[in-house]
Amino acid sequence: MISDTEQRDGRRLYFFNWVPLLLLAVSLGACLAASNFSLKLESWTRAVVIASVLTAAGLWLLSYWWGSRFGFALLAIAQIGFMCMLVAPLSYVAAAANLPLQDASLARMDQLLGLDWRAYFEFAIARPELLSFAIFFYAMIIVPWAGVSVALGMTGRFVRLQQFVMAAVLTVSVAVIISAALPAIGTYGELGLPADTEVFKASGYVIQLEILPFVRDGTLRVLNLSHLGGIITFPSVHAAIAALAIWGLWGVWWLRPLALILNGGMLLATPLVGGHYFVDVFAGVGLAALSIAAAKAISQRIVTGVEVVPSMRSLQGKLQT
């Protein structure tokens, strides 16, 4: 049985999570109005309809005692969907600031930490059996959003689920801001290494290399949701999501091994497939940790406010009687 407190607090946090999403929507609207970017609305229609249907279904399920687990899972997936629809174009607007690339500085930071990216690359390329695993784990970024939502929803961990959503929104929002100030393309070009060979293709890096220059020089200004690839190098969003997923699933003890394998593998594969510097990964994990701490603190205040105010009123009523 799921306690009434868990359901009540989960609901309150769910509705609060619309606040940062609304702020993202307002920010996107302001950026579009102030720039020459435009959205290809047809590409957004399907995504908006799907997220809206999931929201409606989730709210309907919450009205029944047996539907809370399914309902919270669907609501979280819908909010994350809206988040992605808003953050993806914002990352392109941020990149259009066209500030100096920081690849040399990021590579130097790796060296100062005693980390040899070239040796890491050569180790992986010399072992072709590892490359398919690297590509597989890098692609696992599609799993945490729905996977964590379903796992936490179906196991009745509604507060943890809403904290995960809140931390995710904070993480990607801050990552967009940082990427505007510290843009970079990635390791392969900086180190003069091949990103596309007969045995291996650094797909994440190649996509960014194909898109980012056109965003920076003003060529790409019409944003089609179905064609928006990831263009943030520092901090690594892949690494941040992996850290968020591990934390989110840690409360489900029997999922811990799977969470560590999938997301640990994604952390290890991110530099190779995404062309990320090691400091990108560290920054992504650090950003996720700060976002988790902030989400827990914010949610605690919201939950405390829900619990304390009624109790004070009840005490006042007793004193008056």
PDB file of C-alpha atoms in Angstrom:
ATOM      1  CA  MET A   1       0.000   0.000   0.000  1.00  0.00           C
ATOM      2  CA  ILE A   2       1.145   3.510  -0.819  1.00  0.00           C
ATOM      3  CA  SER A   3       0.698   5.970   2.009  1.00  0.00           C
ATOM      4  CA  ASP A   4      -1.592   8.969   1.666  1.00  0.00           C
ATOM      5  CA  THR A   5       1.369  11.185   2.533  1.00  0.00           C
ATOM      6  CA  GLU A   6       3.414   9.828  -0.386  1.00  0.00           C
ATOM      7  CA  GLN A   7       0.575  10.448  -2.818  1.00  0.00           C
ATOM      8  CA  ARG A   8      -0.230  13.884  -1.442  1.00  0.00           C
ATOM      9  CA  ASP A   9       3.388  15.043  -1.481  1.00  0.00           C
ATOM     10  CA  GLY A  10       3.914  13.565  -4.927  1.00  0.00           C
ATOM     11  CA  ARG A  11       0.927  15.479  -6.280  1.00  0.00           C
ATOM     12  CA  ARG A  12       2.087  18.740  -4.750  1.00  0.00           C
ATOM     13  CA  LEU A  13       5.587  18.355  -6.200  1.00  0.00           C
ATOM     14  CA  TYR A  14       4.156  17.392  -9.580  1.00  0.00           C
ATOM     15  CA  PHE A  15       2.167  20.599  -9.845  1.00  0.00           C
ATOM     16  CA  PHE A  16       5.154  22.633  -8.629  1.00  0.00           C
ATOM     17  CA  ASN A  17       7.311  21.130 -11.384  1.00  0.00           C
ATOM     18  CA  TRP A  18       5.210  22.997 -13.908  1.00  0.00           C
ATOM     19  CA  VAL A  19       6.707  26.257 -12.612  1.00  0.00           C
ATOM     20  CA  PRO A  20      10.236  25.728 -14.028  1.00  0.00           C
ATOM     21  CA  LEU A  21       8.716  24.281 -17.194  1.00  0.00           C
ATOM     22  CA  LEU A  22       6.612  27.418 -17.598  1.00  0.00           C
ATOM     23  CA  LEU A  23       9.728  29.530 -17.083  1.00  0.00           C
ATOM     24  CA  LEU A  24      11.475  27.537 -19.810  1.00  0.00           C
ATOM     25  CA  ALA A  25       8.526  28.112 -22.145  1.00  0.00           C
ATOM     26  CA  VAL A  26       8.583  31.851 -21.449  1.00  0.00           C
ATOM     27  CA  SER A  27      12.354  31.920 -21.987  1.00  0.00           C
ATOM     28  CA  LEU A  28      12.025  30.137 -25.314  1.00  0.00           C
ATOM     29  CA  GLY A  29       9.292  32.494 -26.435  1.00  0.00           C
ATOM     30  CA  ALA A  30      11.382  35.519 -25.477  1.00  0.00           C
ATOM     31  CA  CYS A  31      14.446  34.130 -27.254  1.00  0.00           C
ATOM     32  CA  LEU A  32      12.488  33.445 -30.424  1.00  0.00           C
ATOM     33  CA  ALA A  33      10.979  36.934 -30.346  1.00  0.00           C
ATOM     34  CA  ALA A  34      14.376  38.557 -29.831  1.00  0.00           C
ATOM     35  CA  SER A  35      16.252  36.500 -32.439  1.00  0.00           C
ATOM     36  CA  ASN A  36      15.871  35.333 -36.010  1.00  0.00           C
ATOM     37  CA  PHE A  37      15.237  31.738 -34.941  1.00  0.00           C
ATOM     38  CA  SER A  38      11.897  30.166 -35.808  1.00  0.00           C
ATOM     39  CA  LEU A  39      10.234  26.842 -35.074  1.00  0.00           C
ATOM     40  CA  LYS A  40       8.913  24.457 -37.663  1.00  0.00           C
ATOM     41  CA  LEU A  41       5.616  24.059 -35.857  1.00  0.00           C
ATOM     42  CA  GLU A  42       4.606  20.902 -37.688  1.00  0.00           C
ATOM     43  CA  SER A  43       7.495  19.065 -36.048  1.00  0.00           C
ATOM     44  CA  TRP A  44       6.292  20.147 -32.595  1.00  0.00           C
ATOM     45  CA  THR A  45       2.633  19.272 -33.064  1.00  0.00           C
ATOM     46  CA  ARG A  46       2.963  15.525 -32.718  1.00  0.00           C
ATOM     47  CA  ALA A  47       5.230  15.779 -29.674  1.00  0.00           C
ATOM     48  CA  VAL A  48       2.927  18.271 -27.955  1.00  0.00           C
ATOM     49  CA  VAL A  49      -0.130  16.119 -28.647  1.00  0.00           C
ATOM     50  CA  ILE A  50       1.560  12.993 -27.262  1.00  0.00           C
ATOM     51  CA  ALA A  51       2.743  14.772 -24.105  1.00  0.00           C
ATOM     52  CA  SER A  52      -0.700  16.329 -23.629  1.00  0.00           C
ATOM     53  CA  VAL A  53      -2.447  12.972 -23.995  1.00  0.00           C
ATOM     54  CA  LEU A  54      -0.061  11.418 -21.470  1.00  0.00           C
ATOM     55  CA  THR A  55      -0.780  14.277 -19.063  1.00  0.00           C
ATOM     56  CA  ALA A  56      -4.540  13.896 -19.444  1.00  0.00           C
ATOM     57  CA  ALA A  57      -4.316  10.122 -19.002  1.00  0.00           C
ATOM     58  CA  GLY A  58      -2.091  10.497 -15.953  1.00  0.00           C
ATOM     59  CA  LEU A  59      -4.416  12.964 -14.262  1.00  0.00           C
ATOM     60  CA  TRP A  60      -7.386  10.729 -15.005  1.00  0.00           C
ATOM     61  CA  LEU A  61      -5.612   7.736 -13.486  1.00  0.00           C
ATOM     62  CA  LEU A  62      -4.824   9.710 -10.338  1.00  0.00           C
ATOM     63  CA  SER A  63      -8.538  10.027  -9.683  1.00  0.00           C
ATOM     64  CA  TYR A  64      -8.679   6.267  -8.958  1.00  0.00           C
ATOM     65  CA  TRP A  65      -6.940   4.545  -6.075  1.00  0.00           C
ATOM     66  CA  TRP A  66      -5.656   1.806  -8.369  1.00  0.00           C
ATOM     67  CA  GLY A  67      -4.270   4.218 -10.973  1.00  0.00           C
ATOM     68  CA  SER A  68      -1.782   6.270  -8.970  1.00  0.00           C
ATOM     69  CA  ARG A  69       1.286   4.227  -9.973  1.00  0.00           C
ATOM     70  CA  PHE A  70       0.474   4.373 -13.683  1.00  0.00           C
ATOM     71  CA  GLY A  71      -0.662   7.969 -13.371  1.00  0.00           C
ATOM     72  CA  PHE A  72       2.492   9.321 -11.770  1.00  0.00           C
ATOM     73  CA  ALA A  73       4.671   7.465 -14.292  1.00  0.00           C
ATOM     74  CA  LEU A  74       2.770   8.947 -17.243  1.00  0.00           C
ATOM     75  CA  LEU A  75       2.795  12.443 -15.752  1.00  0.00           C
ATOM     76  CA  ALA A  76       6.552  12.339 -15.247  1.00  0.00           C
ATOM     77  CA  ILE A  77       7.171  11.100 -18.788  1.00  0.00           C
ATOM     78  CA  ALA A  78       4.960  13.899 -20.116  1.00  0.00           C
ATOM     79  CA  GLN A  79       6.778  16.596 -18.145  1.00  0.00           C
ATOM     80  CA  ILE A  80      10.144  15.310 -19.281  1.00  0.00           C
ATOM     81  CA  GLY A  81       8.825  15.335 -22.838  1.00  0.00           C
ATOM     82  CA  PHE A  82       7.808  18.983 -22.510  1.00  0.00           C
ATOM     83  CA  MET A  83      11.216  19.723 -21.000  1.00  0.00           C
ATOM     84  CA  CYS A  84      13.028  18.233 -23.990  1.00  0.00           C
ATOM     85  CA  MET A  85      10.817  20.149 -26.417  1.00  0.00           C
ATOM     86  CA  LEU A  86      11.782  23.405 -24.724  1.00  0.00           C
ATOM     87  CA  VAL A  87      15.444  22.810 -23.896  1.00  0.00           C
ATOM     88  CA  ALA A  88      16.483  21.471 -27.302  1.00  0.00           C
ATOM     89  CA  PRO A  89      15.722  24.719 -29.207  1.00  0.00           C
ATOM     90  CA  LEU A  90      17.061  26.804 -26.308  1.00  0.00           C
ATOM     91  CA  SER A  91      20.429  25.043 -26.669  1.00  0.00           C
ATOM     92  CA  TYR A  92      20.552  26.178 -30.303  1.00  0.00           C
ATOM     93  CA  VAL A  93      19.729  29.755 -29.369  1.00  0.00           C
ATOM     94  CA  ALA A  94      22.480  29.597 -26.736  1.00  0.00           C
ATOM     95  CA  ALA A  95      25.002  28.320 -29.278  1.00  0.00           C
ATOM     96  CA  ALA A  96      24.129  31.228 -31.590  1.00  0.00           C
ATOM     97  CA  ALA A  97      25.855  33.564 -29.131  1.00  0.00           C
ATOM     98  CA  ASN A  98      28.945  32.448 -31.050  1.00  0.00           C
ATOM     99  CA  LEU A  99      31.379  33.074 -28.218  1.00  0.00           C
ATOM    100  CA  PRO A 100      34.970  31.809 -28.653  1.00  0.00           C
ATOM    101  CA  LEU A 101      35.328  28.047 -28.610  1.00  0.00           C
ATOM    102  CA  GLN A 102      36.918  26.640 -25.468  1.00  0.00           C
ATOM    103  CA  ASP A 103      38.287  23.365 -26.836  1.00  0.00           C
ATOM    104  CA  ALA A 104      41.902  24.269 -26.187  1.00  0.00           C
ATOM    105  CA  SER A 105      41.127  25.215 -22.589  1.00  0.00           C
ATOM    106  CA  LEU A 106      39.143  22.029 -21.968  1.00  0.00           C
ATOM    107  CA  ALA A 107      41.903  19.877 -23.448  1.00  0.00           C
ATOM    108  CA  ARG A 108      44.403  21.677 -21.238  1.00  0.00           C
ATOM    109  CA  MET A 109      42.275  20.985 -18.183  1.00  0.00           C
ATOM    110  CA  ASP A 110      42.332  17.274 -19.000  1.00  0.00           C
ATOM    111  CA  GLN A 111      46.111  17.443 -19.196  1.00  0.00           C
ATOM    112  CA  LEU A 112      46.384  19.301 -15.892  1.00  0.00           C
ATOM    113  CA  LEU A 113      44.367  16.492 -14.298  1.00  0.00           C
ATOM    114  CA  GLY A 114      46.826  13.976 -15.727  1.00  0.00           C
ATOM    115  CA  LEU A 115      44.239  12.471 -18.085  1.00  0.00           C
ATOM    116  CA  ASP A 116      45.407  11.400 -21.546  1.00  0.00           C
ATOM    117  CA  TRP A 117      42.437  11.462 -23.932  1.00  0.00           C
ATOM    118  CA  ARG A 118      44.559  10.206 -26.860  1.00  0.00           C
ATOM    119  CA  ALA A 119      45.611   7.145 -24.874  1.00  0.00           C
ATOM    120  CA  TYR A 120      41.951   6.505 -23.997  1.00  0.00           C
ATOM    121  CA  PHE A 121      41.045   6.688 -27.697  1.00  0.00           C
ATOM    122  CA  GLU A 122      43.893   4.424 -28.789  1.00  0.00           C
ATOM    123  CA  PHE A 123      43.041   1.881 -26.090  1.00  0.00           C
ATOM    124  CA  ALA A 124      39.450   1.642 -27.345  1.00  0.00           C
ATOM    125  CA  ILE A 125      40.294   1.580 -31.059  1.00  0.00           C
ATOM    126  CA  ALA A 126      42.822  -1.209 -30.498  1.00  0.00           C
ATOM    127  CA  ARG A 127      40.016  -3.337 -29.038  1.00  0.00           C
ATOM    128  CA  PRO A 128      37.207  -3.457 -31.616  1.00  0.00           C
ATOM    129  CA  GLU A 129      35.118  -5.685 -29.360  1.00  0.00           C
ATOM    130  CA  LEU A 130      34.725  -2.713 -27.010  1.00  0.00           C
ATOM    131  CA  LEU A 131      33.485  -0.321 -29.672  1.00  0.00           C
ATOM    132  CA  SER A 132      30.072  -1.918 -30.113  1.00  0.00           C
ATOM    133  CA  PHE A 133      29.577  -1.790 -26.355  1.00  0.00           C
ATOM    134  CA  ALA A 134      30.554   1.880 -26.309  1.00  0.00           C
ATOM    135  CA  ILE A 135      28.015   2.711 -29.007  1.00  0.00           C
ATOM    136  CA  PHE A 136      25.333   0.696 -27.203  1.00  0.00           C
ATOM    137  CA  PHE A 137      25.885   2.336 -23.830  1.00  0.00           C
ATOM    138  CA  TYR A 138      26.076   5.818 -25.328  1.00  0.00           C
ATOM    139  CA  ALA A 139      22.648   5.223 -26.882  1.00  0.00           C
ATOM    140  CA  MET A 140      21.250   4.415 -23.427  1.00  0.00           C
ATOM    141  CA  ILE A 141      20.470   8.095 -22.977  1.00  0.00           C
ATOM    142  CA  ILE A 142      16.997   7.249 -24.301  1.00  0.00           C
ATOM    143  CA  VAL A 143      16.362   4.869 -21.374  1.00  0.00           C
ATOM    144  CA  PRO A 144      16.553   6.991 -18.180  1.00  0.00           C
ATOM    145  CA  TRP A 145      13.759   9.447 -19.028  1.00  0.00           C
ATOM    146  CA  ALA A 146      11.048   6.817 -19.412  1.00  0.00           C
ATOM    147  CA  GLY A 147      12.814   4.047 -17.497  1.00  0.00           C
ATOM    148  CA  VAL A 148      13.284   5.952 -14.255  1.00  0.00           C
ATOM    149  CA  SER A 149       9.765   7.388 -14.494  1.00  0.00           C
ATOM    150  CA  VAL A 150       8.199   3.950 -14.894  1.00  0.00           C
ATOM    151  CA  ALA A 151      10.373   2.311 -12.235  1.00  0.00           C
ATOM    152  CA  LEU A 152       9.720   4.955  -9.583  1.00  0.00           C
ATOM    153  CA  GLY A 153       6.063   5.324 -10.492  1.00  0.00           C
ATOM    154  CA  MET A 154       5.293   1.623 -10.447  1.00  0.00           C
ATOM    155  CA  THR A 155       7.132   1.111  -7.152  1.00  0.00           C
ATOM    156  CA  GLY A 156       5.203   3.946  -5.501  1.00  0.00           C
ATOM    157  CA  ARG A 157       8.157   6.282  -4.970  1.00  0.00           C
ATOM    158  CA  PHE A 158       6.272   9.375  -6.063  1.00  0.00           C
ATOM    159  CA  VAL A 159       8.301  11.963  -4.152  1.00  0.00           C
ATOM    160  CA  ARG A 160      11.566  10.581  -5.483  1.00  0.00           C
ATOM    161  CA  LEU A 161      10.089  10.594  -8.972  1.00  0.00           C
ATOM    162  CA  GLN A 162       9.114  14.267  -8.768  1.00  0.00           C
ATOM    163  CA  GLN A 163      12.525  15.131  -7.340  1.00  0.00           C
ATOM    164  CA  PHE A 164      14.074  13.353 -10.321  1.00  0.00           C
ATOM    165  CA  VAL A 165      11.983  15.414 -12.738  1.00  0.00           C
ATOM    166  CA  MET A 166      12.845  18.631 -10.908  1.00  0.00           C
ATOM    167  CA  ALA A 167      16.563  17.785 -10.881  1.00  0.00           C
ATOM    168  CA  ALA A 168      16.436  16.940 -14.584  1.00  0.00           C
ATOM    169  CA  VAL A 169      14.858  20.290 -15.462  1.00  0.00           C
ATOM    170  CA  LEU A 170      17.424  22.151 -13.353  1.00  0.00           C
ATOM    171  CA  THR A 171      20.308  20.179 -14.852  1.00  0.00           C
ATOM    172  CA  VAL A 172      19.509  20.695 -18.515  1.00  0.00           C
ATOM    173  CA  SER A 173      18.532  24.342 -17.993  1.00  0.00           C
ATOM    174  CA  VAL A 174      21.837  25.199 -16.342  1.00  0.00           C
ATOM    175  CA  ALA A 175      23.718  23.136 -18.928  1.00  0.00           C
ATOM    176  CA  VAL A 176      22.246  25.295 -21.698  1.00  0.00           C
ATOM    177  CA  ILE A 177      23.362  28.481 -19.952  1.00  0.00           C
ATOM    178  CA  ILE A 178      26.889  27.161 -19.369  1.00  0.00           C
ATOM    179  CA  SER A 179      27.164  25.963 -22.969  1.00  0.00           C
ATOM    180  CA  ALA A 180      26.449  29.494 -24.210  1.00  0.00           C
ATOM    181  CA  ALA A 181      29.335  30.896 -22.163  1.00  0.00           C
ATOM    182  CA  LEU A 182      31.740  27.986 -22.740  1.00  0.00           C
ATOM    183  CA  PRO A 183      31.020  26.521 -26.185  1.00  0.00           C
ATOM    184  CA  ALA A 184      33.131  23.719 -27.615  1.00  0.00           C
ATOM    185  CA  ILE A 185      32.952  21.223 -30.464  1.00  0.00           C
ATOM    186  CA  GLY A 186      34.825  18.268 -29.016  1.00  0.00           C
ATOM    187  CA  THR A 187      37.997  16.275 -28.756  1.00  0.00           C
ATOM    188  CA  TYR A 188      38.514  14.776 -32.191  1.00  0.00           C
ATOM    189  CA  GLY A 189      39.089  18.022 -34.054  1.00  0.00           C
ATOM    190  CA  GLU A 190      41.142  19.506 -31.224  1.00  0.00           C
ATOM    191  CA  LEU A 191      43.427  16.474 -31.011  1.00  0.00           C
ATOM    192  CA  GLY A 192      43.502  15.738 -34.739  1.00  0.00           C
ATOM    193  CA  LEU A 193      41.992  12.269 -34.394  1.00  0.00           C
ATOM    194  CA  PRO A 194      39.628  10.549 -36.857  1.00  0.00           C
ATOM    195  CA  ALA A 195      36.014  10.502 -35.683  1.00  0.00           C
ATOM    196  CA  ASP A 196      34.685   8.342 -38.517  1.00  0.00           C
ATOM    197  CA  THR A 197      36.668   5.265 -39.496  1.00  0.00           C
ATOM    198  CA  GLU A 198      35.942   1.873 -40.978  1.00  0.00           C
ATOM    199  CA  VAL A 199      35.655   0.326 -37.534  1.00  0.00           C
ATOM    200  CA  PHE A 200      34.145   3.143 -35.516  1.00  0.00           C
ATOM    201  CA  LYS A 201      32.079   6.316 -35.823  1.00  0.00           C
ATOM    202  CA  ALA A 202      31.859   8.796 -32.987  1.00  0.00           C
ATOM    203  CA  SER A 203      28.222   9.471 -33.774  1.00  0.00           C
ATOM    204  CA  GLY A 204      27.607  12.037 -31.034  1.00  0.00           C
ATOM    205  CA  TYR A 205      30.613  14.097 -32.041  1.00  0.00           C
ATOM    206  CA  VAL A 206      29.902  13.807 -35.769  1.00  0.00           C
ATOM    207  CA  ILE A 207      26.326  15.056 -35.320  1.00  0.00           C
ATOM    208  CA  GLN A 208      27.556  18.047 -33.372  1.00  0.00           C
ATOM    209  CA  LEU A 209      30.267  18.748 -35.933  1.00  0.00           C
ATOM    210  CA  GLU A 210      27.646  18.730 -38.678  1.00  0.00           C
ATOM    211  CA  ILE A 211      25.262  21.088 -36.856  1.00  0.00           C
ATOM    212  CA  LEU A 212      27.072  23.428 -34.470  1.00  0.00           C
ATOM    213  CA  PRO A 213      29.093  25.441 -37.035  1.00  0.00           C
ATOM    214  CA  PHE A 214      25.910  26.283 -38.945  1.00  0.00           C
ATOM    215  CA  VAL A 215      24.196  27.416 -35.760  1.00  0.00           C
ATOM    216  CA  ARG A 216      27.148  29.599 -34.826  1.00  0.00           C
ATOM    217  CA  ASP A 217      27.512  31.266 -38.240  1.00  0.00           C
ATOM    218  CA  GLY A 218      23.788  31.974 -38.591  1.00  0.00           C
ATOM    219  CA  THR A 219      23.043  29.522 -41.402  1.00  0.00           C
ATOM    220  CA  LEU A 220      20.719  27.320 -39.361  1.00  0.00           C
ATOM    221  CA  ARG A 221      17.810  29.279 -37.970  1.00  0.00           C
ATOM    222  CA  VAL A 222      14.711  27.134 -38.635  1.00  0.00           C
ATOM    223  CA  LEU A 223      14.424  24.552 -35.859  1.00  0.00           C
ATOM    224  CA  ASN A 224      12.828  21.224 -36.695  1.00  0.00           C
ATOM    225  CA  LEU A 225      12.271  19.172 -33.548  1.00  0.00           C
ATOM    226  CA  SER A 226      12.884  15.868 -35.313  1.00  0.00           C
ATOM    227  CA  HIS A 227      16.309  17.080 -36.496  1.00  0.00           C
ATOM    228  CA  LEU A 228      17.652  18.708 -33.350  1.00  0.00           C
ATOM    229  CA  GLY A 229      20.773  16.815 -32.334  1.00  0.00           C
ATOM    230  CA  GLY A 230      22.700  17.377 -29.142  1.00  0.00           C
ATOM    231  CA  ILE A 231      25.185  20.247 -29.447  1.00  0.00           C
ATOM    232  CA  ILE A 232      26.299  20.777 -25.838  1.00  0.00           C
ATOM    233  CA  THR A 233      29.870  19.720 -25.106  1.00  0.00           C
ATOM    234  CA  PHE A 234      30.551  21.283 -21.709  1.00  0.00           C
ATOM    235  CA  PRO A 235      29.060  20.133 -19.405  1.00  0.00           C
ATOM    236  CA  SER A 236      28.189  16.690 -20.734  1.00  0.00           C
ATOM    237  CA  VAL A 237      24.435  16.172 -20.646  1.00  0.00           C
ATOM    238  CA  HIS A 238      24.998  12.447 -21.210  1.00  0.00           C
ATOM    239  CA  ALA A 239      27.076  12.261 -18.034  1.00  0.00           C
ATOM    240  CA  ALA A 240      24.550  14.341 -16.094  1.00  0.00           C
ATOM    241  CA  ILE A 241      21.653  12.121 -17.137  1.00  0.00           C
ATOM    242  CA  ALA A 242      23.604   8.990 -16.193  1.00  0.00           C
ATOM    243  CA  ALA A 243      24.236  10.416 -12.718  1.00  0.00           C
ATOM    244  CA  LEU A 244      20.591  11.443 -12.332  1.00  0.00           C
ATOM    245  CA  ALA A 245      19.411   7.978 -13.342  1.00  0.00           C
ATOM    246  CA  ILE A 246      21.722   6.219 -10.883  1.00  0.00           C
ATOM    247  CA  TRP A 247      20.494   8.441  -8.069  1.00  0.00           C
ATOM    248  CA  GLY A 248      16.852   8.109  -9.107  1.00  0.00           C
ATOM    249  CA  LEU A 249      16.931   4.318  -9.178  1.00  0.00           C
ATOM    250  CA  TRP A 250      19.103   3.846  -6.091  1.00  0.00           C
ATOM    251  CA  GLY A 251      16.051   3.633  -3.859  1.00  0.00           C
ATOM    252  CA  VAL A 252      14.845   0.567  -5.787  1.00  0.00           C
ATOM    253  CA  TRP A 253      17.420  -1.883  -4.465  1.00  0.00           C
ATOM    254  CA  TRP A 254      16.810  -4.614  -7.016  1.00  0.00           C
ATOM    255  CA  LEU A 255      17.404  -2.142  -9.870  1.00  0.00           C
ATOM    256  CA  ARG A 256      20.726  -0.890  -8.541  1.00  0.00           C
ATOM    257  CA  PRO A 257      22.902  -3.379 -10.472  1.00  0.00           C
ATOM    258  CA  LEU A 258      21.148  -2.613 -13.763  1.00  0.00           C
ATOM    259  CA  ALA A 259      21.316   1.143 -13.100  1.00  0.00           C
ATOM    260  CA  LEU A 260      25.036   0.950 -12.398  1.00  0.00           C
ATOM    261  CA  ILE A 261      25.784  -1.178 -15.451  1.00  0.00           C
ATOM    262  CA  LEU A 262      23.771   0.858 -17.958  1.00  0.00           C
ATOM    263  CA  ASN A 263      24.618   4.307 -16.662  1.00  0.00           C
ATOM    264  CA  GLY A 264      28.161   3.459 -15.639  1.00  0.00           C
ATOM    265  CA  GLY A 265      28.685   2.190 -19.172  1.00  0.00           C
ATOM    266  CA  MET A 266      27.237   5.434 -20.536  1.00  0.00           C
ATOM    267  CA  LEU A 267      29.678   7.453 -18.448  1.00  0.00           C
ATOM    268  CA  LEU A 268      32.616   5.453 -19.771  1.00  0.00           C
ATOM    269  CA  ALA A 269      31.427   5.667 -23.383  1.00  0.00           C
ATOM    270  CA  THR A 270      30.564   9.363 -23.387  1.00  0.00           C
ATOM    271  CA  PRO A 271      34.087  10.715 -24.069  1.00  0.00           C
ATOM    272  CA  LEU A 272      34.670   8.256 -26.914  1.00  0.00           C
ATOM    273  CA  VAL A 273      31.342   8.352 -28.779  1.00  0.00           C
ATOM    274  CA  GLY A 274      30.411  11.931 -27.917  1.00  0.00           C
ATOM    275  CA  GLY A 275      33.863  13.411 -28.341  1.00  0.00           C
ATOM    276  CA  HIS A 276      33.719  14.820 -24.821  1.00  0.00           C
ATOM    277  CA  TYR A 277      36.683  15.891 -22.771  1.00  0.00           C
ATOM    278  CA  PHE A 278      36.987  14.176 -19.413  1.00  0.00           C
ATOM    279  CA  VAL A 279      36.265  17.474 -17.677  1.00  0.00           C
ATOM    280  CA  ASP A 280      32.952  17.569 -19.568  1.00  0.00           C
ATOM    281  CA  VAL A 281      31.989  14.335 -17.846  1.00  0.00           C
ATOM    282  CA  PHE A 282      33.109  15.546 -14.422  1.00  0.00           C
ATOM    283  CA  ALA A 283      31.198  18.785 -14.904  1.00  0.00           C
ATOM    284  CA  GLY A 284      28.081  16.902 -15.982  1.00  0.00           C
ATOM    285  CA  VAL A 285      28.170  14.647 -12.924  1.00  0.00           C
ATOM    286  CA  GLY A 286      28.850  17.629 -10.669  1.00  0.00           C
ATOM    287  CA  LEU A 287      25.969  19.586 -12.169  1.00  0.00           C
ATOM    288  CA  ALA A 288      23.648  16.620 -11.644  1.00  0.00           C
ATOM    289  CA  ALA A 289      24.744  16.322  -8.005  1.00  0.00           C
ATOM    290  CA  LEU A 290      24.066  20.020  -7.375  1.00  0.00           C
ATOM    291  CA  SER A 291      20.682  19.761  -9.098  1.00  0.00           C
ATOM    292  CA  ILE A 292      19.732  16.745  -6.992  1.00  0.00           C
ATOM    293  CA  ALA A 293      20.682  18.606  -3.818  1.00  0.00           C
ATOM    294  CA  ALA A 294      18.667  21.637  -4.927  1.00  0.00           C
ATOM    295  CA  ALA A 295      15.655  19.509  -5.898  1.00  0.00           C
ATOM    296  CA  LYS A 296      15.680  17.738  -2.540  1.00  0.00           C
ATOM    297  CA  ALA A 297      15.944  21.018  -0.654  1.00  0.00           C
ATOM    298  CA  ILE A 298      13.165  22.658  -2.674  1.00  0.00           C
ATOM    299  CA  SER A 299      10.872  19.655  -2.408  1.00  0.00           C
ATOM    300  CA  GLN A 300      11.469  19.414   1.324  1.00  0.00           C
ATOM    301  CA  ARG A 301      10.346  22.992   1.794  1.00  0.00           C
ATOM    302  CA  ILE A 302       7.259  22.391  -0.330  1.00  0.00           C
ATOM    303  CA  VAL A 303       6.389  19.213   1.536  1.00  0.00           C
ATOM    304  CA  THR A 304       7.049  20.834   4.885  1.00  0.00           C
ATOM    305  CA  GLY A 305       4.812  23.718   3.964  1.00  0.00           C
ATOM    306  CA  VAL A 306       2.007  21.318   3.089  1.00  0.00           C
ATOM    307  CA  GLU A 307       2.347  19.497   6.398  1.00  0.00           C
ATOM    308  CA  VAL A 308       3.027  22.364   8.789  1.00  0.00           C
ATOM    309  CA  VAL A 309       0.378  24.890   7.749  1.00  0.00           C
ATOM    310  CA  PRO A 310      -2.635  22.613   8.325  1.00  0.00           C
ATOM    311  CA  SER A 311      -1.223  21.463  11.663  1.00  0.00           C
ATOM    312  CA  MET A 312      -0.838  25.071  12.818  1.00  0.00           C
ATOM    313  CA  ARG A 313      -4.402  25.825  11.824  1.00  0.00           C
ATOM    314  CA  SER A 314      -5.581  22.727  13.644  1.00  0.00           C
ATOM    315  CA  LEU A 315      -3.674  23.821  16.757  1.00  0.00           C
ATOM    316  CA  GLN A 316      -5.192  27.295  16.556  1.00  0.00           C
ATOM    317  CA  GLY A 317      -8.684  25.808  16.278  1.00  0.00           C
ATOM    318  CA  LYS A 318      -8.099  23.679  19.350  1.00  0.00           C
ATOM    319  CA  LEU A 319      -6.897  26.684  21.353  1.00  0.00           C
ATOM    320  CA  GLN A 320      -9.974  28.673  20.354  1.00  0.00           C
ATOM    321  CA  THR A 321     -12.280  25.897  21.489  1.00  0.00           C
TER     322      THR A 321
END
